[in-house]
Amino acid sequence: MSQGTLFDKVWDLHTVSVLPSGQTQLLIGLHLIHEVTSPQAFAMLHERGLPVLFPERTVATVDHIVPTQSQARPFGDALAEEMMQALERNCEDHGITFYNLNSGNQGIVHVIAPEQGMTQPGMTIACGDSHTSTHGAFGAIAFGIGTSQVRDVLATQTLALAKLKVRKIEVNGTLKPGVYAKDVILHIIRTLGVKGGVGYAYEFAGTTFEQMSMEERMTICNMAIEGGARCGYINPDQVTYDYLQGRDRAPKGAAWDEALAWWQSLRSEADAQYDDGVVFDAADIAPTVTWGITPGQGMAVNELIPLPETLADSERAIAQEAYAYMDFQPGSPIQGTKVDVCFIGSCTNGRISDLREAARIAQGHHVAEGIKAFVVPGSERVKQQAEAEGLDKIFIQAGFEWREPGCSMCLAMNPDKLEGRQLSASSSNRNFKGRQGSASGRTLLMSPAMVVAAAITGQVTDVRQLSRSEQ
Amino acid sequence: MRQVQAVMGRALPLLGNDIDTDRIIPARFLKCVTFDGLGEQVFADDRQQANGQHPFDLPQYQGAQILVVNGNFGCGSSREHAPQSIARWGIKAIVGESFAEIFFGNCVAIGIPCVTAGSEAVAALQALIQTQPQTEVILDLITLQVQAGNWCAPIYMGDGSRQMMLSGSWDGTGQLLSQVEQVKATVAKLPYLAWSC
């Protein structure tokens, strides 16, 4: 049983009661909602005649369904428009802050809460979206919930939960050139498996994470759920505090000093006890790309697609399914595989530092013929900042489309979709069958830098090779 | 509220590890403001590709109430639309080797017990209902056993979730709301709630 970790401390501070079932009633400090998983929750409240208990602790935005080309209302898609209107009405009826399109604050829910300083160390954060684990980058305990649980948070500001175990995942050392946060988390998931984290919170520790920016840390925690861990977190440090200071909703003045002392007190103790631990060496991590239909089916870009006999028994059936679905031969290289669509964006890699790095690599190059490549900023603020820096022009000159903010082709609930058997190089988080909008479409997950390399060459390319020969 | 102590009925085998919620209910069906009608869309793409041969379409499994799956079932997206679509198709309980955590919580919240059994037991049960689909399967949450004819195996469910099923307290809103004074006391204790937001 873990003891003295940030997870234990935050859990204890937010424990309201122990329920008759033995589960904990946990207070949720910040509740984020969006248009897809909230309408049924509000309907359930209405049916029961229940109000929202603390409307000031819930913040809403719209991200999943919004088109990234024309955002004029009403939307061309009547169902999307209906969802949009439901969210507008529910927020107005219950006095919930709503960052609508063109508010200057709209964007992917896991991008806007951190950029506005809403996400802070020591909070509990819930949202009807599995990538809520992102917020753990700040030392918050943050996790995804379903719609009935959204109802519970709206009505009671609490959830009934069983406490998780804590696994410490240490990565030490400096990453090699061309290796990014995305590669680190894909490498971890590839090693521990997509269900390795079930029942655990992942604490990411070690010098590699200490050297990362907040945006890189968000990429790491974002994909904890892809390793089965409902939440992942990193202890807050000076990088965290520097990021937060001065942001709209961050504490100010005397409250800032009080906050700093409180945040520091929440860090995992040096002698904290963990339920499990794993250690990685940053030097072992290469640019990583997925070859299959789960985020755990990853490989270094310069390796060969694994042969079934090299995989654990329990992984062979899903590997066979993956070879067939992806139309890949075990034992063949992934480099040189022709791609059709290149997507940069999502709550994993749609932040300003992602776009800066992508633009740096794209500059002076052009997207290969026949490739559809597009960049979707994570929020209105990210878009505005990118345009202020001229990144949009670099992308457009290089042949990328420059879009409006939203979740876009990560899950393809808006008009951005793969067609038929198209193969996508994607900076998003899931390569499930049919994930990007075509029932037979295929996805290769990789860092934004690797997506740019794929766009320029028209095929899966080791970004380090591109750097040497073409930059 | 409905107590869930046992589920009895025919069972449906769905083989494979890591079946994610995008497969259970593709994202395009999430464009809705109610869960009504999702039962028809469950596994829509898999079923279309299987051309009538998907277990959810096979005539011998129509009317089945227990779904038998393998490992890490329901991984991926937190969409409650996934268990809602399974439930609205007619499933009342799921037996599997393991479940993804958010999916499991979503099932509990709508009164669908997810119980685990050893991989050999799951394989045996899947084989049994493939060869004898008419077999009545009994999933007993009191004795923690799954029974099919003369065959029987132990099952497991975390104590908290099991108690919620047995006592009929799986819809937690009322119980959580009854502690509203303690909720307010906890809020008052947390420094950050006064700072901002």
XYZ file of C-alpha atoms in Angstrom:
668
model
C 0.000 0.000 0.000
C 1.463 3.332 -1.060
C 2.252 5.918 1.580
C 3.615 9.454 1.509
C 3.155 9.936 -2.251
C 1.472 12.984 -3.732
C -1.357 10.674 -4.748
C -1.910 9.562 -1.134
C -1.811 13.121 0.189
C -4.221 14.535 -2.374
C -6.548 11.549 -2.005
C -6.690 11.978 1.783
C -7.279 15.737 1.566
C -10.244 15.202 -0.772
C -11.832 12.293 1.083
C -15.351 13.281 2.166
C -16.441 9.959 3.651
C -16.092 6.216 3.393
C -19.245 4.845 1.786
C -21.082 1.721 3.028
C -19.611 -0.121 0.017
C -16.128 0.631 1.339
C -15.403 3.034 -1.507
C -14.208 6.578 -0.945
C -16.436 9.556 -1.560
C -13.886 11.865 -3.177
C -14.359 15.605 -3.615
C -13.669 16.881 -7.138
C -12.038 20.298 -7.061
C -12.364 21.087 -10.755
C -14.888 19.610 -13.156
C -14.468 20.126 -16.885
C -17.259 19.367 -19.326
C -17.716 19.332 -23.104
C -20.529 18.752 -25.569
C -20.249 14.982 -26.087
C -20.465 13.397 -22.645
C -22.514 16.000 -20.751
C -25.999 16.339 -22.341
C -27.298 13.042 -20.932
C -25.896 13.965 -17.503
C -27.850 17.226 -17.464
C -30.935 15.337 -18.651
C -30.588 12.964 -15.687
C -30.355 15.952 -13.313
C -33.492 17.458 -14.828
C -35.365 14.157 -14.479
C -34.482 14.053 -10.798
C -35.057 17.750 -10.205
C -31.507 18.221 -8.924
C -29.521 21.460 -9.186
C -25.774 21.723 -9.858
C -24.288 21.889 -6.355
C -21.220 24.076 -7.081
C -21.663 25.567 -10.573
C -18.519 27.682 -10.071
C -16.424 24.473 -9.892
C -17.438 23.348 -13.400
C -16.074 24.878 -16.604
C -17.288 24.018 -20.102
C -15.953 24.265 -23.618
C -16.709 22.734 -26.995
C -14.065 20.680 -28.786
C -15.004 17.205 -30.053
C -17.570 18.036 -32.718
C -16.451 21.460 -33.917
C -15.538 21.741 -37.584
C -11.998 23.022 -38.171
C -12.721 24.681 -41.525
C -15.833 26.807 -41.256
C -17.109 27.279 -37.728
C -20.078 29.406 -38.834
C -23.321 28.652 -37.023
C -25.530 26.777 -37.431
C -23.076 23.973 -38.181
C -23.622 22.083 -41.419
C -24.065 18.923 -39.368
C -27.489 19.191 -37.692
C -26.608 16.657 -34.976
C -23.461 18.594 -34.075
C -25.497 21.791 -33.955
C -28.038 20.125 -31.637
C -25.237 19.091 -29.250
C -23.805 22.582 -29.343
C -27.164 24.128 -28.487
C -27.711 21.628 -25.664
C -24.405 22.634 -24.063
C -25.123 26.358 -24.486
C -28.531 25.916 -22.882
C -27.309 23.705 -20.020
C -24.498 26.100 -19.121
C -26.825 29.064 -19.188
C -29.515 27.322 -17.125
C -27.035 26.259 -14.441
C -24.724 29.276 -14.350
C -21.671 27.390 -15.641
C -18.801 29.265 -17.306
C -18.740 28.287 -20.988
C -15.816 29.038 -23.283
C -17.644 29.049 -26.570
C -16.235 29.394 -30.083
C -14.696 32.807 -30.712
C -14.531 33.610 -26.997
C -10.750 33.671 -27.321
C -10.651 30.893 -24.723
C -12.161 27.919 -26.579
C -10.167 24.824 -27.377
C -9.568 21.223 -26.438
C -10.581 20.927 -22.806
C -7.155 19.534 -21.800
C -5.405 22.411 -23.535
C -7.482 25.323 -22.235
C -7.600 24.439 -18.527
C -3.801 24.403 -18.162
C -3.212 27.440 -20.395
C -5.633 29.530 -18.330
C -4.073 28.417 -15.050
C -7.171 26.476 -13.945
C -5.203 23.254 -13.563
C -3.086 23.488 -10.409
C -1.096 21.142 -8.185
C -2.982 19.261 -5.499
C -6.376 19.464 -7.178
C -8.659 16.609 -7.995
C -9.926 17.052 -11.551
C -12.537 15.028 -13.405
C -13.918 15.278 -16.929
C -16.017 13.015 -19.127
C -12.981 12.302 -21.268
C -10.320 9.676 -20.720
C -7.437 12.073 -21.494
C -8.159 14.032 -18.333
C -5.012 12.318 -17.053
C -3.207 15.170 -18.903
C -3.713 17.498 -15.921
C -1.587 15.212 -13.745
C 1.410 16.993 -15.297
C 0.834 19.685 -12.643
C 0.710 17.265 -9.716
C -3.089 17.106 -9.803
C -4.998 13.832 -9.491
C -7.039 13.891 -12.667
C -9.033 11.180 -14.381
C -11.688 10.480 -16.959
C -15.248 9.564 -16.026
C -18.429 8.460 -17.771
C -21.682 10.353 -18.125
C -23.414 8.948 -15.010
C -20.372 10.081 -13.051
C -20.565 13.517 -14.707
C -24.106 13.617 -13.304
C -22.760 12.723 -9.841
C -20.124 15.464 -9.952
C -22.659 18.041 -11.113
C -25.112 17.046 -8.379
C -22.711 16.390 -5.502
C -19.204 17.580 -6.520
C -18.043 14.086 -5.505
C -17.502 10.591 -6.896
C -17.571 7.098 -5.392
C -14.187 5.533 -6.119
C -11.869 2.771 -4.976
C -8.365 4.029 -4.202
C -5.721 3.211 -6.802
C -2.311 1.697 -6.196
C 0.711 3.810 -7.165
C 3.481 2.725 -9.540
C 6.586 4.895 -9.772
C 7.886 5.085 -13.340
C 11.338 6.558 -13.332
C 13.120 7.722 -16.465
C 16.605 9.141 -16.030
C 19.012 10.872 -18.349
C 18.898 13.208 -21.325
C 16.885 12.307 -24.410
C 18.815 11.916 -27.643
C 18.237 14.431 -30.454
C 15.026 13.710 -32.357
C 13.472 11.972 -29.334
C 10.476 13.734 -27.799
C 8.062 13.344 -24.879
C 5.731 11.454 -27.229
C 8.446 8.869 -27.870
C 9.015 8.472 -24.129
C 5.380 7.699 -23.373
C 4.994 5.423 -26.422
C 8.119 3.585 -25.249
C 6.731 3.193 -21.712
C 3.393 1.872 -22.988
C 5.127 -0.451 -25.418
C 7.113 -1.887 -22.497
C 4.435 -2.064 -19.780
C 1.521 -2.861 -22.080
C -1.892 -1.292 -22.586
C -3.338 -2.951 -19.518
C -0.232 -2.770 -17.319
C -1.592 0.303 -15.557
C -5.078 -1.001 -14.706
C -5.627 -0.391 -10.988
C -2.689 2.031 -10.776
C -1.930 5.708 -10.777
C 1.385 6.300 -12.556
C 3.851 8.639 -10.863
C 6.366 9.767 -13.520
C 9.638 10.619 -11.799
C 13.320 10.978 -12.602
C 15.601 13.472 -14.272
C 14.151 13.071 -17.771
C 10.760 14.388 -16.613
C 12.414 17.012 -14.399
C 14.101 18.418 -17.511
C 10.837 18.569 -19.454
C 8.682 21.660 -19.976
C 5.074 21.626 -18.721
C 3.807 20.979 -22.233
C 6.066 17.943 -22.603
C 4.894 16.693 -19.207
C 1.298 17.059 -20.395
C 2.068 14.826 -23.390
C 3.396 12.192 -20.966
C 0.465 12.252 -18.528
C -2.060 12.537 -21.370
C -1.259 9.016 -22.528
C -1.129 7.346 -19.084
C -4.619 6.100 -19.887
C -3.300 4.395 -23.035
C -1.176 2.314 -20.692
C -4.296 1.449 -18.692
C -3.585 3.894 -15.840
C -6.589 6.088 -15.209
C -4.347 8.845 -13.928
C -0.689 9.773 -14.218
C 1.109 12.605 -12.481
C 4.410 14.387 -12.009
C 5.379 16.091 -8.753
C 5.191 19.880 -9.020
C 8.487 21.783 -9.100
C 9.863 25.168 -10.165
C 8.961 24.418 -13.805
C 5.340 23.974 -12.710
C 5.302 27.147 -10.616
C 6.967 29.230 -13.340
C 4.387 28.009 -15.872
C 1.480 28.912 -13.575
C 2.602 32.301 -12.330
C 0.643 35.113 -13.945
C -1.912 32.907 -15.727
C -5.543 34.115 -15.622
C -6.837 31.775 -12.956
C -3.633 31.155 -11.026
C -3.513 32.537 -7.466
C -2.212 36.095 -7.190
C -0.483 38.197 -4.508
C -0.609 36.740 -0.990
C -2.576 33.760 -2.281
C 0.346 32.933 -4.600
C 2.750 32.604 -1.656
C 0.243 30.511 0.255
C -0.284 28.323 -2.816
C 3.429 27.815 -3.347
C 3.920 26.568 0.201
C 0.915 24.252 -0.081
C 1.982 22.849 -3.442
C 5.481 22.126 -2.151
C 4.049 20.273 0.854
C 2.196 17.887 -1.457
C 5.239 16.464 -3.241
C 5.915 12.762 -2.736
C 8.261 12.261 0.227
C 11.786 11.021 -0.447
C 10.947 7.907 1.589
C 7.452 7.452 0.134
C 6.313 3.872 -0.367
C 5.030 2.686 -3.738
C 3.118 -0.433 -4.728
C 5.420 -0.966 -7.672
C 8.305 0.646 -9.518
C 9.938 0.549 -12.959
C 13.096 2.321 -14.132
C 13.988 3.331 -17.700
C 17.096 4.882 -19.203
C 16.419 7.843 -21.522
C 19.338 6.721 -23.722
C 17.378 3.571 -24.665
C 14.513 5.539 -26.188
C 14.386 6.124 -29.961
C 11.835 7.932 -32.125
C 8.884 5.582 -31.703
C 5.970 4.779 -33.972
C 3.064 2.380 -33.604
C 2.639 -0.408 -36.140
C -0.617 -1.956 -34.882
C -4.075 -1.295 -33.509
C -3.256 -0.529 -29.870
C -0.956 2.213 -28.540
C 1.155 -0.555 -26.993
C 2.053 -1.951 -30.404
C 4.991 0.405 -30.845
C 8.512 0.104 -32.233
C 11.596 2.228 -32.703
C 11.278 3.706 -36.198
C 14.486 1.984 -37.334
C 13.425 -1.469 -36.096
C 11.521 -4.158 -37.962
C 7.847 -4.878 -37.322
C 7.990 -7.544 -34.606
C 7.654 -11.216 -35.466
C 4.912 -13.009 -33.519
C 7.423 -15.393 -31.927
C 9.239 -12.458 -30.311
C 6.038 -11.358 -28.539
C 4.573 -12.601 -25.268
C 1.973 -15.358 -25.707
C -0.809 -13.059 -24.569
C 0.116 -10.491 -27.281
C 0.144 -12.806 -30.293
C -3.563 -12.914 -31.108
C -3.881 -9.114 -31.115
C -0.642 -8.902 -33.148
C -2.124 -11.218 -35.813
C -5.229 -9.051 -35.873
C -2.988 -5.994 -36.272
C -0.865 -7.379 -39.145
C -4.050 -8.227 -41.029
C -5.808 -4.915 -40.334
C -2.759 -2.758 -41.053
C -1.690 -4.930 -44.008
C 1.863 -5.074 -42.606
C 4.292 -7.980 -42.805
C 6.006 -9.017 -39.585
C 9.769 -8.670 -39.943
C 9.602 -5.859 -42.488
C 10.687 -2.250 -41.852
C 8.151 0.459 -41.056
C 10.414 3.142 -42.521
C 9.484 3.806 -46.100
C 5.808 2.894 -45.581
C 3.780 5.275 -47.732
C 1.265 7.418 -45.857
C -1.807 9.279 -47.138
C -2.745 11.772 -44.433
C -0.622 13.657 -41.880
C -2.333 15.131 -38.828
C -0.756 17.441 -36.262
C -2.926 18.339 -33.283
C -4.948 16.806 -30.397
C -4.778 17.035 -26.608
C -1.556 15.020 -26.805
C 0.392 17.233 -29.209
C -1.603 20.326 -30.170
C 0.151 22.885 -27.966
C 2.353 25.801 -28.977
C 5.659 24.016 -28.360
C 4.468 21.122 -30.553
C 3.617 23.537 -33.350
C 6.905 25.424 -32.986
C 8.916 22.222 -33.334
C 6.783 21.010 -36.246
C 7.180 24.366 -38.010
C 10.936 24.388 -37.386
C 11.245 21.072 -39.214
C 8.741 21.941 -41.938
C 10.407 25.254 -42.791
C 12.005 25.199 -46.209
C 10.395 21.909 -47.172
C 7.178 20.986 -48.928
C 4.582 18.322 -48.284
C 5.043 15.450 -50.759
C 2.672 15.185 -53.690
C -0.619 13.467 -52.998
C -0.341 13.842 -49.229
C -3.057 15.607 -47.286
C -1.388 17.326 -44.331
C -3.067 19.588 -41.812
C -2.351 21.325 -38.533
C -5.082 21.843 -35.935
C -4.058 24.080 -33.014
C -5.245 22.878 -29.605
C -7.002 26.110 -28.675
C -7.855 29.607 -29.837
C -4.951 30.911 -27.761
C -2.525 28.410 -29.284
C -3.732 29.468 -32.729
C -3.366 33.152 -31.937
C 0.134 32.650 -30.517
C 1.203 30.532 -33.483
C -0.045 33.196 -35.903
C 1.758 35.920 -33.929
C 4.961 33.936 -34.423
C 4.264 33.347 -38.116
C 4.036 29.574 -37.740
C 0.837 29.473 -39.782
C 2.692 30.969 -42.751
C 5.489 28.427 -42.461
C 2.974 25.591 -42.451
C 0.964 27.007 -45.348
C 4.102 27.616 -47.425
C 5.147 24.037 -46.729
C 1.808 22.783 -48.027
C 0.008 22.090 -44.756
C -3.550 23.277 -44.188
C -3.909 25.582 -41.186
C -7.173 24.967 -39.323
C -9.392 26.176 -36.471
C -8.979 24.617 -32.994
C -10.665 21.377 -31.926
C -10.151 17.633 -31.414
C -10.459 17.095 -35.174
C -9.151 13.846 -36.651
C -7.971 12.424 -33.325
C -11.409 10.873 -33.071
C -13.073 12.242 -36.207
C -16.390 13.351 -34.726
C -16.216 16.422 -36.965
C -15.824 16.457 -40.774
C -12.054 15.619 -40.598
C -11.913 11.892 -41.358
C -9.815 9.299 -43.101
C -11.359 7.714 -46.173
C -11.336 4.012 -46.926
C -8.013 2.298 -46.178
C -6.017 5.525 -45.916
C -2.951 5.408 -43.671
C -2.442 8.351 -41.365
C 0.694 9.607 -39.629
C -0.826 11.188 -36.564
C 0.361 13.106 -33.513
C -2.753 11.947 -31.613
C -3.124 9.204 -29.018
C -5.113 6.261 -30.386
C -4.547 3.912 -33.307
C -7.619 1.772 -32.693
C -9.408 0.216 -35.653
C -11.636 2.844 -37.235
C -10.533 5.531 -34.786
C -9.937 8.284 -37.326
C -13.324 8.169 -38.994
C -13.086 5.401 -41.567
C -14.076 1.892 -40.482
C -11.045 0.524 -42.331
C -8.719 3.537 -41.879
C -5.280 3.017 -40.360
C -3.260 5.128 -37.933
C 0.428 5.361 -37.050
C 1.041 7.300 -33.831
C 4.224 9.369 -33.615
C 5.620 12.706 -32.462
C 4.672 15.895 -34.345
C 8.255 16.077 -35.632
C 7.925 12.602 -37.125
C 4.556 13.549 -38.654
C 6.258 16.448 -40.423
C 9.007 14.121 -41.645
C 6.334 11.759 -43.005
C 4.498 14.637 -44.693
C 7.641 15.927 -46.418
C 8.797 12.546 -47.678
C 5.381 10.922 -48.125
C 6.476 7.937 -46.086
C 7.402 6.937 -42.553
C 10.776 8.562 -41.999
C 13.204 8.724 -39.093
C 13.203 12.420 -38.271
C 16.919 12.144 -37.379
C 17.716 11.164 -40.965
C 15.742 14.122 -42.235
C 17.680 16.378 -39.911
C 20.987 15.185 -41.297
C 20.246 15.182 -44.996
C 17.689 17.890 -45.500
C 17.715 20.434 -42.711
C -33.185 0.888 -6.681
C -32.811 -2.479 -8.407
C -30.657 -4.967 -6.497
C -28.387 -7.072 -8.694
C -27.688 -10.363 -6.948
C -27.678 -12.741 -9.900
C -28.087 -12.622 -13.658
C -29.517 -15.621 -15.481
C -29.854 -16.178 -19.193
C -28.149 -17.253 -22.356
C -24.647 -15.983 -22.979
C -22.779 -14.520 -25.952
C -19.047 -15.085 -26.550
C -16.943 -12.224 -27.917
C -13.349 -13.275 -28.367
C -10.241 -11.084 -28.309
C -8.144 -8.918 -26.015
C -8.071 -5.112 -25.934
C -11.479 -4.510 -27.493
C -11.737 -0.724 -27.194
C -14.759 1.514 -26.779
C -14.294 2.989 -30.280
C -15.052 -0.485 -31.582
C -17.953 -0.983 -29.177
C -19.525 2.265 -30.355
C -17.803 4.220 -33.163
C -17.471 7.955 -32.501
C -19.980 9.019 -35.162
C -22.766 7.528 -33.016
C -21.767 9.809 -30.126
C -23.434 12.650 -31.945
C -26.574 12.472 -29.836
C -28.073 14.103 -26.774
C -29.709 10.916 -25.434
C -28.558 7.299 -25.190
C -31.770 6.067 -26.866
C -31.217 3.963 -29.946
C -27.581 3.105 -29.178
C -28.458 -0.596 -28.812
C -28.755 -0.902 -32.571
C -25.328 0.665 -33.154
C -23.297 -1.520 -30.820
C -20.165 -2.804 -32.647
C -21.541 -1.208 -35.826
C -18.313 -1.336 -37.874
C -17.175 -4.763 -36.667
C -20.623 -6.149 -37.439
C -20.721 -4.657 -40.896
C -17.314 -6.120 -41.699
C -18.298 -9.532 -40.299
C -21.200 -9.597 -42.726
C -23.794 -11.166 -40.438
C -21.283 -13.461 -38.730
C -20.572 -11.194 -35.745
C -21.731 -12.795 -32.456
C -24.123 -9.868 -31.900
C -25.813 -10.793 -35.205
C -25.797 -14.586 -35.036
C -29.335 -15.934 -34.543
C -28.328 -18.291 -31.728
C -27.247 -15.363 -29.538
C -30.253 -13.134 -29.999
C -31.787 -12.494 -26.597
C -28.551 -13.319 -24.753
C -28.113 -11.479 -21.458
C -24.538 -12.274 -20.447
C -21.526 -11.197 -22.495
C -18.324 -13.261 -22.161
C -15.132 -11.404 -23.144
C -11.356 -11.715 -22.751
C -8.737 -9.274 -21.440
C -8.773 -5.462 -21.086
C -12.285 -5.192 -22.452
C -13.525 -1.612 -22.892
C -10.134 0.111 -23.052
C -9.731 3.578 -24.536
C -12.271 6.356 -24.519
C -14.364 7.037 -21.397
C -17.597 7.169 -23.420
C -20.465 5.749 -21.366
C -22.135 5.274 -24.725
C -20.187 1.971 -24.869
C -21.821 0.217 -21.885
C -25.099 1.986 -22.704
C -25.101 0.474 -26.202
C -24.259 -2.996 -24.857
C -26.979 -2.711 -22.207
C -29.547 -1.412 -24.652
C -28.838 -4.351 -26.964
C -29.946 -6.537 -24.037
C -26.833 -7.467 -22.046
C -27.286 -7.409 -18.261
C -23.862 -8.636 -17.072
C -20.340 -9.136 -18.453
C -17.841 -11.863 -17.570
C -14.244 -11.385 -18.682
C -10.571 -11.902 -17.915
C -10.125 -8.202 -17.143
C -11.738 -4.819 -17.783
C -10.431 -1.334 -18.435
C -11.043 0.808 -15.418
C -13.232 3.623 -16.736
C -15.420 1.154 -18.642
C -15.813 -0.909 -15.469
C -16.888 2.173 -13.479
C -19.338 3.178 -16.185
C -20.926 -0.291 -16.123
C -21.289 -0.239 -12.332
C -22.891 3.213 -12.527
C -25.683 1.815 -14.725
C -26.151 -1.435 -12.809
C -24.273 -3.778 -15.158
C -21.954 -6.034 -13.148
C -18.568 -6.790 -14.734
C -17.037 -9.846 -13.100
C -13.678 -11.413 -13.790
C -12.732 -15.068 -14.013
C -9.477 -16.860 -14.755
C -8.436 -17.085 -18.395
C -9.010 -20.851 -18.493
C -12.482 -20.467 -17.031
C -13.339 -17.717 -19.527
C -12.067 -19.833 -22.435
C -14.047 -22.828 -21.184
C -17.223 -20.774 -20.862
C -16.735 -19.254 -24.328
C -16.217 -22.733 -25.814
C -19.275 -24.053 -24.011
C -21.608 -21.343 -25.262
C -20.169 -21.629 -28.771
C -21.058 -25.312 -28.936
C -24.230 -25.095 -26.840
C -25.592 -21.571 -27.225
C -28.903 -22.475 -25.581
C -27.218 -23.178 -22.232
C -28.611 -21.174 -19.367
C -25.780 -19.371 -17.609
C -26.145 -18.233 -14.006
C -23.919 -15.513 -12.683
C -24.291 -15.381 -8.919
C -22.886 -12.332 -7.148
C -23.685 -13.716 -3.700
C -21.784 -17.000 -4.031
C -19.358 -15.481 -6.598
C -19.769 -18.304 -9.056
C -20.661 -18.648 -12.694
C -22.548 -21.780 -13.626
C -23.502 -23.256 -16.987
C -25.174 -26.670 -16.795
C -22.836 -28.898 -14.806
C -19.915 -26.538 -15.339
C -19.035 -24.032 -12.659
C -16.179 -21.587 -11.949
C -15.360 -18.936 -9.350
C -15.767 -15.283 -10.315
C -14.405 -12.115 -8.747
C -15.670 -8.572 -8.318
C -14.093 -5.818 -6.185
C -15.871 -5.627 -2.871
C -17.049 -2.021 -3.155
C -18.636 -2.498 -6.556
C -20.107 -5.848 -5.550
C -21.755 -4.328 -2.480
C -23.250 -1.581 -4.649
C -24.779 -4.268 -6.887
C -26.060 -6.444 -4.040
C -27.577 -3.566 -2.098
C -28.928 -1.771 -5.156
C -26.857 1.359 -4.441
C -25.066 1.373 -7.820
C -26.743 4.623 -8.798
C -24.685 6.637 -6.327
C -26.189 10.111 -6.620
C -28.599 9.790 -3.700
C -26.015 8.342 -1.368
C -23.398 10.935 -2.309
C -25.934 13.721 -1.897
C -26.877 12.540 1.588
C -23.394 13.602 2.732
C -23.734 17.165 1.493
C -22.738 18.685 4.849
C -19.503 16.683 4.826
C -18.928 17.742 1.227
C -19.202 21.375 2.280
C -16.894 20.782 5.244
C -14.277 19.234 2.937
C -14.612 22.160 0.530
C -14.035 24.599 3.399
C -10.831 22.762 4.344
C -9.197 22.883 0.921
C -7.156 26.051 0.477
C -7.272 26.230 -3.305
C -11.008 26.585 -3.602
C -10.675 30.074 -2.157
C -7.864 31.184 -4.478
C -9.429 31.187 -7.875
C -11.625 29.555 -10.486
